[in-house]
Amino acid sequence: MEKKLTSAVGIDLGSNSIKVAEVKLQGRDPVVTALGIAPTPAGAVDHMGVMDTSALVPVIKSLCAQVGVSSSDAIVSIAGQASVLVRT
């Protein structure tokens, strides 16, 4: 059975910056409840994708804690045009 999301955090891993936005449903309307941006560590992400996950994890965790993300479901966008990756 399909899981119905009532909240999710979107994470955009760019080569220059990491963006997070948490969206929750309030009734039938989506509401942004957390929003933040942080610089991407040098060499961690480039046009081919993620190069250094160990450098990204602390930045993402810190950014999510800083802006008050509470959702455990994430939707991720990764910089790069070399491939497409989909995971459920």
CSV table of C-alpha atoms in Angstrom, one decimal:
chain,number,residue,atom,x,y,z
A,1,MET,CA,0.0,0.0,0.0
A,2,GLU,CA,1.2,3.5,-0.9
A,3,LYS,CA,2.4,5.7,2.0
A,4,LYS,CA,0.6,9.0,2.1
A,5,LEU,CA,3.0,11.8,3.1
A,6,THR,CA,1.8,14.6,5.3
A,7,SER,CA,5.3,16.1,5.5
A,8,ALA,CA,8.6,15.9,3.7
A,9,VAL,CA,11.9,17.7,3.5
A,10,GLY,CA,13.3,18.6,0.1
A,11,ILE,CA,17.1,18.6,-0.2
A,12,ASP,CA,18.9,20.1,-3.2
A,13,LEU,CA,22.6,19.2,-3.3
A,14,GLY,CA,24.2,21.8,-5.6
A,15,SER,CA,27.8,22.3,-6.4
A,16,ASN,CA,27.7,25.7,-4.7
A,17,SER,CA,25.0,25.4,-2.1
A,18,ILE,CA,22.8,22.9,-0.2
A,19,LYS,CA,19.2,24.0,0.1
A,20,VAL,CA,16.5,22.4,2.4
A,21,ALA,CA,12.8,23.1,2.5
A,22,GLU,CA,10.3,21.2,4.7
A,23,VAL,CA,6.7,21.2,3.6
A,24,LYS,CA,3.8,20.0,5.7
A,25,LEU,CA,0.1,19.6,4.9
A,26,GLN,CA,-2.2,21.7,6.9
A,27,GLY,CA,-5.6,20.5,5.9
A,28,ARG,CA,-5.4,20.3,2.2
A,29,ASP,CA,-2.8,23.1,1.8
A,30,PRO,CA,1.0,22.6,1.7
A,31,VAL,CA,2.9,25.0,4.0
A,32,VAL,CA,6.6,25.6,4.1
A,33,THR,CA,7.7,25.1,7.8
A,34,ALA,CA,11.5,25.2,7.5
A,35,LEU,CA,13.8,26.7,4.9
A,36,GLY,CA,17.6,27.0,4.8
A,37,ILE,CA,20.7,27.3,2.7
A,38,ALA,CA,24.4,26.5,3.4
A,39,PRO,CA,27.5,26.4,1.2
A,40,THR,CA,28.5,23.1,-0.3
A,41,PRO,CA,31.9,21.9,1.0
A,42,ALA,CA,34.6,22.3,-1.7
A,43,GLY,CA,34.9,19.2,-3.9
A,44,ALA,CA,31.9,17.4,-2.4
A,45,VAL,CA,29.6,17.9,-5.4
A,46,ASP,CA,30.3,18.6,-9.0
A,47,HIS,CA,28.7,18.3,-12.4
A,48,MET,CA,29.1,14.5,-12.3
A,49,GLY,CA,27.3,14.2,-8.9
A,50,VAL,CA,28.3,13.6,-5.3
A,51,MET,CA,32.0,13.1,-4.8
A,52,ASP,CA,32.4,13.2,-1.0
A,53,THR,CA,29.4,12.0,1.1
A,54,SER,CA,31.4,12.3,4.3
A,55,ALA,CA,31.8,16.0,3.8
A,56,LEU,CA,28.0,16.5,3.0
A,57,VAL,CA,26.5,14.6,5.9
A,58,PRO,CA,27.5,17.0,8.7
A,59,VAL,CA,26.4,20.0,6.7
A,60,ILE,CA,23.0,18.6,5.9
A,61,LYS,CA,22.5,17.5,9.5
A,62,SER,CA,23.5,20.8,10.9
A,63,LEU,CA,21.4,22.7,8.3
A,64,CYS,CA,18.3,20.6,9.1
A,65,ALA,CA,18.8,21.1,12.9
A,66,GLN,CA,19.4,24.8,12.4
A,67,VAL,CA,16.1,25.5,10.6
A,68,GLY,CA,14.0,23.0,12.6
A,69,VAL,CA,13.3,20.2,10.1
A,70,SER,CA,11.3,17.5,11.8
A,71,SER,CA,10.2,15.3,8.9
A,72,SER,CA,12.0,12.0,8.4
A,73,ASP,CA,10.9,11.6,4.7
A,74,ALA,CA,13.2,13.3,2.2
A,75,ILE,CA,13.1,14.1,-1.5
A,76,VAL,CA,16.6,14.8,-2.9
A,77,SER,CA,17.8,16.6,-5.9
A,78,ILE,CA,21.5,16.2,-6.9
A,79,ALA,CA,23.6,18.4,-9.2
A,80,GLY,CA,24.8,16.9,-12.4
A,81,GLN,CA,23.6,15.9,-15.8
A,82,ALA,CA,25.5,12.6,-16.2
A,83,SER,CA,22.9,10.3,-14.8
A,84,VAL,CA,19.5,9.9,-13.2
A,85,LEU,CA,19.1,8.0,-9.9
A,86,VAL,CA,15.8,7.1,-8.3
A,87,ARG,CA,15.4,5.4,-4.9
A,88,THR,CA,12.3,4.8,-2.9
